[in-house]
PDB file of C-alpha atoms in Angstrom:
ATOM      1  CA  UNK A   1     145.333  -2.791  53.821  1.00 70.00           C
ATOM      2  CA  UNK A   2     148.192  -0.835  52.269  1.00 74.00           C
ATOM      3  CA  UNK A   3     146.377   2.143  52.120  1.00 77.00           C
ATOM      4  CA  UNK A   4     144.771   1.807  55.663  1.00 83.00           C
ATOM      5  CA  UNK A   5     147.998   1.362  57.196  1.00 86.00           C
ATOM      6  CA  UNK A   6     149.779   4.224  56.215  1.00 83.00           C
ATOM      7  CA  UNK A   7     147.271   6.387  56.520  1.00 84.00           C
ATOM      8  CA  UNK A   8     147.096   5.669  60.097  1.00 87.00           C
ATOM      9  CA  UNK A   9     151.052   5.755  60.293  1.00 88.00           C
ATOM     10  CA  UNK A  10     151.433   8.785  58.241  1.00 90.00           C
ATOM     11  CA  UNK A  11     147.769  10.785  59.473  1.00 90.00           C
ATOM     12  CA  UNK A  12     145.944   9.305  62.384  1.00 92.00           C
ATOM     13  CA  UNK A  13     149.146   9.023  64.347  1.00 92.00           C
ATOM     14  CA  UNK A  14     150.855  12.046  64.041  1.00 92.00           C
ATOM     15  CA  UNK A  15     147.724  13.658  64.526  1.00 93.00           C
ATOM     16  CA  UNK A  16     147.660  12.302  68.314  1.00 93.00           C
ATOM     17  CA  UNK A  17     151.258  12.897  68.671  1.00 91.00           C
ATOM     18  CA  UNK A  18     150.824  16.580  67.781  1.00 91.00           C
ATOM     19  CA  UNK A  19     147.695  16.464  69.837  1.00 92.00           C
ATOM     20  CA  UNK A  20     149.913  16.516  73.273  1.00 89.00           C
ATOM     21  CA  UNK A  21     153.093  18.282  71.765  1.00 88.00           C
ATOM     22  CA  UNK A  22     150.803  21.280  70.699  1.00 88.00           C
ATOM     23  CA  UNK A  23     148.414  21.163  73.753  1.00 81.00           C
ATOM     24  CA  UNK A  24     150.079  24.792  74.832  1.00 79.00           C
ATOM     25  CA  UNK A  25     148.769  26.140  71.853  1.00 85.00           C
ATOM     26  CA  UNK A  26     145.077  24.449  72.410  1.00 87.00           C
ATOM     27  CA  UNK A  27     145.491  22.119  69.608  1.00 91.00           C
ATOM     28  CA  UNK A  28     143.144  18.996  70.223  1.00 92.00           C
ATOM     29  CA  UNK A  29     142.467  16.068  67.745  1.00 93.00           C
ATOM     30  CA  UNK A  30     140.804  18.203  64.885  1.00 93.00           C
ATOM     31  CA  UNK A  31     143.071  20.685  65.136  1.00 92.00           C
ATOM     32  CA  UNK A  32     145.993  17.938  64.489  1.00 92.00           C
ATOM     33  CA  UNK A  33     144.526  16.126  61.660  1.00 92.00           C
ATOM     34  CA  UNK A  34     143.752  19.385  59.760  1.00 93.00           C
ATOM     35  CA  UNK A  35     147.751  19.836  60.180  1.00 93.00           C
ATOM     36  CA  UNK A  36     149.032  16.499  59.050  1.00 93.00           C
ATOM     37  CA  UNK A  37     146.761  16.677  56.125  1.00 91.00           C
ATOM     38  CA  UNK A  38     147.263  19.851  54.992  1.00 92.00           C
ATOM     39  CA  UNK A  39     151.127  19.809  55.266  1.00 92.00           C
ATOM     40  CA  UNK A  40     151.152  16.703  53.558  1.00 90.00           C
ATOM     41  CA  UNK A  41     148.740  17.269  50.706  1.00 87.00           C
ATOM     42  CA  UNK A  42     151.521  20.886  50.273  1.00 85.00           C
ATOM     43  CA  UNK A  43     148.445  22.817  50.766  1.00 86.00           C
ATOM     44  CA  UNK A  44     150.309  24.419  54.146  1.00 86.00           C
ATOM     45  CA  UNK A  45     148.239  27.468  54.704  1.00 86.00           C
ATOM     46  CA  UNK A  46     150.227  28.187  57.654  1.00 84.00           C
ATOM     47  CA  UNK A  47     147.701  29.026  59.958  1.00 88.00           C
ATOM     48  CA  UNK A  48     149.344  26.612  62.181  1.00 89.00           C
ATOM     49  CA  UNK A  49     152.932  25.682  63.180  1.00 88.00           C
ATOM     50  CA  UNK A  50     154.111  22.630  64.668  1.00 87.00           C
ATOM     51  CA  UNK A  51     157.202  22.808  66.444  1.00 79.00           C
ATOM     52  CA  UNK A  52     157.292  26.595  66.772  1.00 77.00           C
ATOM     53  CA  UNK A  53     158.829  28.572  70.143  1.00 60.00           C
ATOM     54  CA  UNK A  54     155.833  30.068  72.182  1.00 59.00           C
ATOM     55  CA  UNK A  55     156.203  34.017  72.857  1.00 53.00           C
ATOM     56  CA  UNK A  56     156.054  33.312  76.798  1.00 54.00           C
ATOM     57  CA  UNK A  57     158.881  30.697  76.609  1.00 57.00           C
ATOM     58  CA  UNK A  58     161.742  32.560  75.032  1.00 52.00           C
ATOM     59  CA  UNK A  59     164.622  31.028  72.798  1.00 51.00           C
ATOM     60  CA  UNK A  60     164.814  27.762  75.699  1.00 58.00           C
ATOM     61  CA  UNK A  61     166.923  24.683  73.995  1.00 68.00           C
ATOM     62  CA  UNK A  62     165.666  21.516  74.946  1.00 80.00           C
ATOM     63  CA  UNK A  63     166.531  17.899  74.050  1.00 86.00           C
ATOM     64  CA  UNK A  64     163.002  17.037  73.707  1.00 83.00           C
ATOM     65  CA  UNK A  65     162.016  20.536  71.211  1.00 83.00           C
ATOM     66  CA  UNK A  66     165.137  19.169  69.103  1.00 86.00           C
ATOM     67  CA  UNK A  67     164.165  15.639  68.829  1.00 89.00           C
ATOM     68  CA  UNK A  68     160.319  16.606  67.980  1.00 88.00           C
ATOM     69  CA  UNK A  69     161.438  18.758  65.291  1.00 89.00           C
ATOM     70  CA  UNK A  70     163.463  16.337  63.671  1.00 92.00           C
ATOM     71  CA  UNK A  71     160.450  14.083  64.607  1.00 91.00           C
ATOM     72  CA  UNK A  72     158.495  16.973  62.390  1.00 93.00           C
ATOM     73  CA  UNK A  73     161.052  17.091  59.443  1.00 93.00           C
ATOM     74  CA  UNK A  74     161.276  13.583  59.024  1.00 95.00           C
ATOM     75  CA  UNK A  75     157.104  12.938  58.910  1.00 93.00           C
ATOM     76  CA  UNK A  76     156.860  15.560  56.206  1.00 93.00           C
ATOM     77  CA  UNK A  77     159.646  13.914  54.177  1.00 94.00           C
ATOM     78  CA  UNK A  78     158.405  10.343  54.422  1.00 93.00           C
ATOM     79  CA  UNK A  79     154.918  11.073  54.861  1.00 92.00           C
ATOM     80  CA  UNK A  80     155.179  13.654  51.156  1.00 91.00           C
ATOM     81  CA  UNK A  81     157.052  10.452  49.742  1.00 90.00           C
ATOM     82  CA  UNK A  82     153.746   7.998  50.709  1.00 89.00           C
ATOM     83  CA  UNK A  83     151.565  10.771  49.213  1.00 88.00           C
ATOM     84  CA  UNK A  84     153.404  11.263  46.315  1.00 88.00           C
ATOM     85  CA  UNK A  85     153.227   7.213  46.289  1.00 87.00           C
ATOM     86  CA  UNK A  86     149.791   6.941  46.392  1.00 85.00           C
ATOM     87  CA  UNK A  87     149.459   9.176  43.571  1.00 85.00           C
ATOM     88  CA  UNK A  88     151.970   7.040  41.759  1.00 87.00           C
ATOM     89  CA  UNK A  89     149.633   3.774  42.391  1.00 84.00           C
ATOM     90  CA  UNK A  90     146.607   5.954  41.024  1.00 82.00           C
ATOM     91  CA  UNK A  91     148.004   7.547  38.408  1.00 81.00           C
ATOM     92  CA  UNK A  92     149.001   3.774  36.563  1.00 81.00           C
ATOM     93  CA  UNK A  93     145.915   2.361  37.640  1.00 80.00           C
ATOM     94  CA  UNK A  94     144.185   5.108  35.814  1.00 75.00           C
ATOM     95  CA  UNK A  95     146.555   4.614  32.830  1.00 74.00           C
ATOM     96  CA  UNK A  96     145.400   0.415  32.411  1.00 75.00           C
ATOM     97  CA  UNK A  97     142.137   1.450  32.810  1.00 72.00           C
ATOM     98  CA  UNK A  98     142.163   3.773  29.771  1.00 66.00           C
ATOM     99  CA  UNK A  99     141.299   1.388  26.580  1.00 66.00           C
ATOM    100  CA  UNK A 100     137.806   1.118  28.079  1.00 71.00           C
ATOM    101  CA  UNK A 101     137.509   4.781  27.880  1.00 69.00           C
ATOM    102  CA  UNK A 102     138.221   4.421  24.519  1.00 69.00           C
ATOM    103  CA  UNK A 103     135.538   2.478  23.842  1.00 73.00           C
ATOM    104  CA  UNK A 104     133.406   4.404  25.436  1.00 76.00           C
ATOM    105  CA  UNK A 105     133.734   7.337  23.798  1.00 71.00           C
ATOM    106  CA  UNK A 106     133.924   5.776  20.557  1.00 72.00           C
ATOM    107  CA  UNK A 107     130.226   4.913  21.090  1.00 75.00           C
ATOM    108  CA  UNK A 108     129.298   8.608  22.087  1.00 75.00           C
ATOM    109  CA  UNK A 109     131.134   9.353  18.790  1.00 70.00           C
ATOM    110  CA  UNK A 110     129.328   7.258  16.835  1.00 72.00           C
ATOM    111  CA  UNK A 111     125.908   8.246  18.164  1.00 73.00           C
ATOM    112  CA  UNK A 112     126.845  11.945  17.361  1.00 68.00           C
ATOM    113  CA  UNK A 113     127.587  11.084  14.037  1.00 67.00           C
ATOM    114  CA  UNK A 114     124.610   9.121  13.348  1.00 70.00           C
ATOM    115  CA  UNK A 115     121.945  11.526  15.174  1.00 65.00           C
ATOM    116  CA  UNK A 116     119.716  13.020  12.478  1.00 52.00           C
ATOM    117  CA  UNK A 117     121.322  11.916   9.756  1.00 58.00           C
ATOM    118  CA  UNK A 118     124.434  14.249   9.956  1.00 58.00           C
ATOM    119  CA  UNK A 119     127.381  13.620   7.702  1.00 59.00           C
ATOM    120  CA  UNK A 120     130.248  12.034   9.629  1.00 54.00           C
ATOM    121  CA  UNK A 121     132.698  13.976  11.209  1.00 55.00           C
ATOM    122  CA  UNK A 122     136.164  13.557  10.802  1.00 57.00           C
ATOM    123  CA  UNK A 123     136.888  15.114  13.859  1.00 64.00           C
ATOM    124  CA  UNK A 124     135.742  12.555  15.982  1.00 65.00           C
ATOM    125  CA  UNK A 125     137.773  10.113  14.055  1.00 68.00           C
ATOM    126  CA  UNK A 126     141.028  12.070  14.831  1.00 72.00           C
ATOM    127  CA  UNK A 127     140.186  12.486  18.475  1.00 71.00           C
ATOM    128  CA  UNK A 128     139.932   8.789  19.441  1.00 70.00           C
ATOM    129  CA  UNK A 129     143.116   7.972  16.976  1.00 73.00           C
ATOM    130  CA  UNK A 130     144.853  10.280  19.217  1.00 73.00           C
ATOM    131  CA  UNK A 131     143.673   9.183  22.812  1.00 69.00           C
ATOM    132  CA  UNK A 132     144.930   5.827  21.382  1.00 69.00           C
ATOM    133  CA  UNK A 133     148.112   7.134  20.053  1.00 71.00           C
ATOM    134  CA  UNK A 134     148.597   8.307  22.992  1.00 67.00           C
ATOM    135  CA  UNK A 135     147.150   4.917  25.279  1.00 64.00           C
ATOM    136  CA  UNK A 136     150.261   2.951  23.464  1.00 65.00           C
ATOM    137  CA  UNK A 137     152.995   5.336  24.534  1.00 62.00           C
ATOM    138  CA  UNK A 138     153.283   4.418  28.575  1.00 48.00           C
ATOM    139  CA  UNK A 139     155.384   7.589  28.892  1.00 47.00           C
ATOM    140  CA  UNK A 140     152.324   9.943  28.318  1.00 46.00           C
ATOM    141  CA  UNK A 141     149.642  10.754  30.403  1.00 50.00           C
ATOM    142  CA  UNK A 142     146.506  10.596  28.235  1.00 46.00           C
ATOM    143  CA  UNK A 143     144.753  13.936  28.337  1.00 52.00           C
ATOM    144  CA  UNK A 144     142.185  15.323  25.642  1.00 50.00           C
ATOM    145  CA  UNK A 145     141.232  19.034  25.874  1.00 51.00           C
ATOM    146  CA  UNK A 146     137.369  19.291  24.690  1.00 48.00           C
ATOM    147  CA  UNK A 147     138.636  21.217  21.894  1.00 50.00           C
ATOM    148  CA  UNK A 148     140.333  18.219  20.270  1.00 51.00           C
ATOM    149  CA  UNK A 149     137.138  16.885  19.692  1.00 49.00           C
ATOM    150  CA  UNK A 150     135.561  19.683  18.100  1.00 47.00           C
TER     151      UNK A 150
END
């Protein structure tokens, strides 16, 4: 529910509002989306501008431009804060749900070891002490390059 929420709030939303702001530069629903998600995932090609003077309209002030732009500044602070959230919420889920990773590959290690009669290798040993090494520290991500294991 968390999730669905503020994805509407932070996606689906602006993505209407920009929708009739933008309409002088032909921008429908599609168009809009593809904007909020790709200045909030800080992919920002820049292939499109919100909030940008039209060539035909000259330097005009308005109330309204003034207030959508701050409208537009504050979305891509809060909504880059729920992203970077999100990622936050991932990112420890993935971290309790390492120790059966562990296990895991402990069994593929153990099958390598044992196929064809092959002398254990120590290598494998020293790979899963460090992915648990690393499993009891919470400050670490746990990351093992495939050469580790070789």
């Amino acid at each position: 529910i968390f999730l669905m929420f503020f994805t509407s709030v932070f996606l689906f939303l602006p993505a209407k509002l920009l929708q009739q702001m933008e309409s002088r530069k032909n921008w429908d629903y599609t168009s809009s989306f593809y904007f909020t998600f790709v200045t909030l995932s800080t992919i920002g090609f820049g292939d499109m501008v919100a909030g940008d003077a039209d060539e035909n309209e000259g330097a005009v002030w308005s109330i309204e431009k003034t207030c959508y732009r701050i409208f537009i500044i504050l979305w891509i602070i809060f909504g880059m804060g729920y992203i970077w959230g999100v990622v936050e919420v991932i990112s420890k889920t993935l971290k309790k749900s390492g120790k059966p990773v562990i296990k895991i590959w402990r069994k593929i290690f153990e099958e390598l070891k044992n196929e064809n009669g092959q002398e254990p290798n120590t290598g494998y040993d020293d790979a899963i002490e460090k992915m648990e090494k690393m499993l009891e520290k919470q400050s670490h991500r746990v990351s093992v390059s495939l050469n580790d294991l070789e």
